PDB file of C-alpha atoms in Angstrom:
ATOM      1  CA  UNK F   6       0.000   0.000   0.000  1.00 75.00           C
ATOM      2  CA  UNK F   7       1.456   3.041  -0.892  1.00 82.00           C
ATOM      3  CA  UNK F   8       1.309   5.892   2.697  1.00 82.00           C
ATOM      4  CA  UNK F   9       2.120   8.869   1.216  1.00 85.00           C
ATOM      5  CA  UNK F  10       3.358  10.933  -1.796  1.00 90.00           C
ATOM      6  CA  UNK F  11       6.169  12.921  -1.892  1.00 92.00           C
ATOM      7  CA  UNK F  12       6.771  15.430  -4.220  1.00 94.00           C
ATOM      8  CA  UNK F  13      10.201  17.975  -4.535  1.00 93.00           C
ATOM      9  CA  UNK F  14       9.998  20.662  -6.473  1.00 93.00           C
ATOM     10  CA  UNK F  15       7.457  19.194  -8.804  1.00 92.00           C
ATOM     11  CA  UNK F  16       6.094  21.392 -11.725  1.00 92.00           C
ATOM     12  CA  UNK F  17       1.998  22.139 -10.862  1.00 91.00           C
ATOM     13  CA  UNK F  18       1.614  22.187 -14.458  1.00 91.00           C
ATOM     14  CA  UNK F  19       1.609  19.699 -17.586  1.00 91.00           C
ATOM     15  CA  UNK F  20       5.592  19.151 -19.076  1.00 90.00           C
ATOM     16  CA  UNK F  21       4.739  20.807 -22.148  1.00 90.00           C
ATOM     17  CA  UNK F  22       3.738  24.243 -20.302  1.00 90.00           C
ATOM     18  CA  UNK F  23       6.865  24.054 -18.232  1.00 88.00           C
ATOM     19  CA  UNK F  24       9.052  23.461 -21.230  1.00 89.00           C
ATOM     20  CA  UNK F  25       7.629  26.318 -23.189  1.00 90.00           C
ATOM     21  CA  UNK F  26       7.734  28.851 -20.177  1.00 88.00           C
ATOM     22  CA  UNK F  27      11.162  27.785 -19.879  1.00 87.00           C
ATOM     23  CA  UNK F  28      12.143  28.397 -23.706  1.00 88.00           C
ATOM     24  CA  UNK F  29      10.278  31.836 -23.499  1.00 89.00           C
ATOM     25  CA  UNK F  30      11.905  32.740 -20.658  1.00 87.00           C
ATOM     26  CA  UNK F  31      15.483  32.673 -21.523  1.00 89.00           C
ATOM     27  CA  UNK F  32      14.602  33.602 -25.141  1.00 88.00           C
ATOM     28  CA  UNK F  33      13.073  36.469 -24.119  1.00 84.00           C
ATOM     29  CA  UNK F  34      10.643  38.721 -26.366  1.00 85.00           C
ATOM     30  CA  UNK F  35      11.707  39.310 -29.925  1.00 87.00           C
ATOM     31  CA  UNK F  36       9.645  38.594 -33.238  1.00 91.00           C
ATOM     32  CA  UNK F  37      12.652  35.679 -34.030  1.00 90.00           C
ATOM     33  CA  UNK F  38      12.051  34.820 -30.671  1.00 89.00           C
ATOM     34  CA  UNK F  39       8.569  34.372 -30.862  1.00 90.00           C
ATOM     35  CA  UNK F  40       8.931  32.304 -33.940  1.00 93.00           C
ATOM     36  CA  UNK F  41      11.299  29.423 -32.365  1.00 92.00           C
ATOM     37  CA  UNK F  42       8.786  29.388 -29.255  1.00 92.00           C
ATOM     38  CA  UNK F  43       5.822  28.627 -32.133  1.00 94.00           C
ATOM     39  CA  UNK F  44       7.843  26.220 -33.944  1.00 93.00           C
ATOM     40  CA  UNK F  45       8.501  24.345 -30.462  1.00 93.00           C
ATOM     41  CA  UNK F  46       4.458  24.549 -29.600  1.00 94.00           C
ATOM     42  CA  UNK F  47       3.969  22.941 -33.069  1.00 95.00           C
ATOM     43  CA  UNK F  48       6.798  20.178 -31.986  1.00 94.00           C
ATOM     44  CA  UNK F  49       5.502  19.617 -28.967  1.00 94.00           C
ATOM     45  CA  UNK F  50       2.025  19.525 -29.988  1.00 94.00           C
ATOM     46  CA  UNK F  51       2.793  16.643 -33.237  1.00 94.00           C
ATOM     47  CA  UNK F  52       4.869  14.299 -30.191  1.00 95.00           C
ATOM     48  CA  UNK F  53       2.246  14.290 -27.925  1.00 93.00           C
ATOM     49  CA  UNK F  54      -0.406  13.542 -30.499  1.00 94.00           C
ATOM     50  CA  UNK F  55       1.215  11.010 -32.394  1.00 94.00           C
ATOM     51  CA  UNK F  56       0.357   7.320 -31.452  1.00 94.00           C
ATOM     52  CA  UNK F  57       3.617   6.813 -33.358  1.00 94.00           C
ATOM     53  CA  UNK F  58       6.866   6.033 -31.490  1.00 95.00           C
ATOM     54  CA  UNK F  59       9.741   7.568 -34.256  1.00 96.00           C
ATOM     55  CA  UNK F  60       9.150  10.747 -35.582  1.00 96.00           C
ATOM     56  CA  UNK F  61      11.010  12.321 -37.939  1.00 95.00           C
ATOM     57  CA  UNK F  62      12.427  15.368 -36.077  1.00 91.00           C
ATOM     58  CA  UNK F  63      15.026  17.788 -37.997  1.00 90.00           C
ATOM     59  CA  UNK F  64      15.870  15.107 -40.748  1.00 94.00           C
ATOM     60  CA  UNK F  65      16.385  12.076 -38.075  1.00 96.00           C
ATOM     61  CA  UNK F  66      14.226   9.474 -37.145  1.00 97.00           C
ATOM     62  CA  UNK F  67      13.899  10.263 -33.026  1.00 95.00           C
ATOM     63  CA  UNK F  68      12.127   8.366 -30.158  1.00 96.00           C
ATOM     64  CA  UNK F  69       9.002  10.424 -29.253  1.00 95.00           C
ATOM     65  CA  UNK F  70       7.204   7.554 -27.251  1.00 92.00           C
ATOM     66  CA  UNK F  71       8.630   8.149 -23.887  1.00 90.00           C
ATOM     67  CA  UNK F  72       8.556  12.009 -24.146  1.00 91.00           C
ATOM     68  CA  UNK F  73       4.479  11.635 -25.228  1.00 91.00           C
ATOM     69  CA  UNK F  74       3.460   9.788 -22.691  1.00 89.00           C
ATOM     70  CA  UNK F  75       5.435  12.592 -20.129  1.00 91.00           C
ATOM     71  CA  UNK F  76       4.032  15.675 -22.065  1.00 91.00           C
ATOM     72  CA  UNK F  77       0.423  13.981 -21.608  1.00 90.00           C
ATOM     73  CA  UNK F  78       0.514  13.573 -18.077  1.00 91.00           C
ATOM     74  CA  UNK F  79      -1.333  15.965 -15.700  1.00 93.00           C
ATOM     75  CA  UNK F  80       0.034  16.476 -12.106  1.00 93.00           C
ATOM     76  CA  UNK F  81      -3.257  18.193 -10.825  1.00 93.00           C
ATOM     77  CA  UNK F  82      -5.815  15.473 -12.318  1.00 93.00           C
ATOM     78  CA  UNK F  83      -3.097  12.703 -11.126  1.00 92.00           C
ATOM     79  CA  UNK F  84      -3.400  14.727  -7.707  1.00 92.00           C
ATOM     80  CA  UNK F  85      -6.864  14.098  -7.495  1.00 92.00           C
ATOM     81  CA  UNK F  86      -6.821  10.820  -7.708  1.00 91.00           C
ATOM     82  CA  UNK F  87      -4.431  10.129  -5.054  1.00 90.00           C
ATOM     83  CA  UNK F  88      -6.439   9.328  -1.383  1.00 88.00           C
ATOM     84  CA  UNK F  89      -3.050   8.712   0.643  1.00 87.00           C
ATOM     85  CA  UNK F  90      -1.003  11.806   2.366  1.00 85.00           C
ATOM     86  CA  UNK F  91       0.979  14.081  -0.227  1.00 91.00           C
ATOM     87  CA  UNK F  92       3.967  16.087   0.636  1.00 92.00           C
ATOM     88  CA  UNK F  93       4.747  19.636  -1.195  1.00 94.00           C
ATOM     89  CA  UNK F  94       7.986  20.502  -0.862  1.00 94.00           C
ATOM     90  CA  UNK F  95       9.111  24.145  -2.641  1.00 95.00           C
ATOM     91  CA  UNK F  96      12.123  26.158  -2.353  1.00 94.00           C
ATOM     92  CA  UNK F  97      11.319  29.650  -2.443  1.00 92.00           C
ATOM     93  CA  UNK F  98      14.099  30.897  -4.619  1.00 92.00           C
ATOM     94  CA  UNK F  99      13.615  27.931  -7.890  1.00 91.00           C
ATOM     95  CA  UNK F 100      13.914  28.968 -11.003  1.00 87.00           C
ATOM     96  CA  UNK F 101      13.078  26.145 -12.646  1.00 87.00           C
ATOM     97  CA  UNK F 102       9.577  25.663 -10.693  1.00 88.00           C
ATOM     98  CA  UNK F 103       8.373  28.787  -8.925  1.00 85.00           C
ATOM     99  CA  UNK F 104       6.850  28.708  -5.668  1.00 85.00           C
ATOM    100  CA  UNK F 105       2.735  29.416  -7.403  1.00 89.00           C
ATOM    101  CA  UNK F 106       3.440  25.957  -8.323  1.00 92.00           C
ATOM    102  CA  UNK F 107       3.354  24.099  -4.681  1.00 93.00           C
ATOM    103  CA  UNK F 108      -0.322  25.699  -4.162  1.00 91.00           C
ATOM    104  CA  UNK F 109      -1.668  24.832  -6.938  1.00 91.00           C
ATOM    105  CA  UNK F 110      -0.394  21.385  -6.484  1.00 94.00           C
ATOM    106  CA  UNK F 111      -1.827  21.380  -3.047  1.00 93.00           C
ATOM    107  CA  UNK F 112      -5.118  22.835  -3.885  1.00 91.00           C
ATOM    108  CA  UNK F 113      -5.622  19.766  -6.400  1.00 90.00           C
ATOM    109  CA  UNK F 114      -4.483  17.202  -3.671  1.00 83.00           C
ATOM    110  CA  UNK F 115      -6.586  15.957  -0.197  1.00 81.00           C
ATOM    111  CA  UNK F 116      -4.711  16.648   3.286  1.00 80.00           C
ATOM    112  CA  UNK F 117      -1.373  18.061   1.105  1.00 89.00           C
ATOM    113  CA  UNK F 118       1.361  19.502   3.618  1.00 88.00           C
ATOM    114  CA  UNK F 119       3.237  21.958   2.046  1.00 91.00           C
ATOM    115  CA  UNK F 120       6.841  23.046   3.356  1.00 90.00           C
ATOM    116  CA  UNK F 121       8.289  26.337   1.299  1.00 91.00           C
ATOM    117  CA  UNK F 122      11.615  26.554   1.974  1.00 93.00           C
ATOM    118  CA  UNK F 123      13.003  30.134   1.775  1.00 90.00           C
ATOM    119  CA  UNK F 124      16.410  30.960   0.353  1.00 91.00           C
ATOM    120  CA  UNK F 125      16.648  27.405  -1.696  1.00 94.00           C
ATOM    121  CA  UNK F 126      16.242  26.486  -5.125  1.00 93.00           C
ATOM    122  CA  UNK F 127      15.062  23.853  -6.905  1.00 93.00           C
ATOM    123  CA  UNK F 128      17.437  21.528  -5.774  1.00 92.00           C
ATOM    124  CA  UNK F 129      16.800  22.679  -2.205  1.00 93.00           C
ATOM    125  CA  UNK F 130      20.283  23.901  -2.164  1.00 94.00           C
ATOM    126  CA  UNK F 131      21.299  27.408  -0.536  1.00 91.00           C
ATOM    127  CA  UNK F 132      24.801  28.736  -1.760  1.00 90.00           C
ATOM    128  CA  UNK F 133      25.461  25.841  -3.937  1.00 89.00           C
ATOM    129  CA  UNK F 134      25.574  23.147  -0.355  1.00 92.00           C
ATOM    130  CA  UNK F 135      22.530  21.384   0.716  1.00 90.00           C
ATOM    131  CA  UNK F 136      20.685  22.462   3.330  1.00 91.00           C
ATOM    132  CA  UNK F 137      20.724  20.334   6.006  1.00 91.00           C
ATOM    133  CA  UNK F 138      17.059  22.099   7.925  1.00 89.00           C
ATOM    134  CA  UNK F 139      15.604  21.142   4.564  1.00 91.00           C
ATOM    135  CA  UNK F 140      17.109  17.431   4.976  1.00 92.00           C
ATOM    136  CA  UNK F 141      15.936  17.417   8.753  1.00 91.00           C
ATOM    137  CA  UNK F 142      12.930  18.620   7.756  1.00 89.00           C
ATOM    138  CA  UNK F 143      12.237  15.899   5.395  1.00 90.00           C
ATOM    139  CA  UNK F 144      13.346  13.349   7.561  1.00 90.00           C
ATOM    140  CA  UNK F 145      10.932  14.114  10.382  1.00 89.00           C
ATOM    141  CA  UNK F 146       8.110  14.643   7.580  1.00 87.00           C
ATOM    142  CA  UNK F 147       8.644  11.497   6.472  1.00 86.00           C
ATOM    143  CA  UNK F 148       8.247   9.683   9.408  1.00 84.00           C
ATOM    144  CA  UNK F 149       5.389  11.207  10.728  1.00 82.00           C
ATOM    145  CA  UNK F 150       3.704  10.770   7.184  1.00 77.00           C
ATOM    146  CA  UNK F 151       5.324   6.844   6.910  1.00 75.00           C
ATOM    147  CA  UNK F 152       3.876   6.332  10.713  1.00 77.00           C
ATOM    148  CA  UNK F 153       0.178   7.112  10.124  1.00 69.00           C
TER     149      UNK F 153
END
């Protein structure tokens, strides 16, 4: 039986918003910018409709299957369909997956604990070193959670 979910960091949106948030974001906003982000949408977009494993991607033939079925997933309808404990942990300073990403992750999930984590990034890292309050933290979570 599973007790409880944990989840680090995790994006509180579908892969394929996260990846083209990510690709505007360091692109930034120019017309030829603009264009790359709308050719990636339209990538995106043909790999997770295909039912086909290979696509032909830039001349070679490339594995799509694995990347579909990840681009396809939901993390807020999986969320709601999980009846065990669930763990949100954020660090306040991520780049990669900002903070509004925890609540809405929580809001989607029953009895969700969520521990924000200020100063640490998405590795839950402060400085570059692990943070061992975020490690103590997670050990006494987990046992609490684990002991229900």
């Amino acid at each position: 039986a599973i007790h409880a979910v944990f989840l680090l960091a995790s994006p509180g949106k579908p892969l394929e918003e996260v990846m083209l948030d990510r690709i505007e974001r360091d692109l930034g906003d120019s017309e030829k910018s603009r264009e790359i982000l709308e050719e990636q949408r339209r990538r995106l977009r043909e790999i997770r409709d295909s039912s086909a494993d290979f696509l032909v991607i830039d001349g070679r033939r490339t594995f799509v299957g694995g990347m579909r079925e990840r681009l396809r997933h939901d993390p807020i309808a999986a969320l709601k369909r999980v009846s065990c404990g669930i763990v949100i942990l954020q660090g306040a300073e991520d780049r990669e997956v900002g903070p509004d990403n925890a609540e809405r992750l929580a809001e989607a999930g029953k009895n969700a604990i969520v521990g924000r984590f200020d100063s640490l990034d998405h590795g839950f890292r402060k400085d570059g070193a692990p943070d061992l309050d975020f490690l103590d933290f997670l050990a006494r979570t987990a046992g609490k959670v684990l002991a229900k």
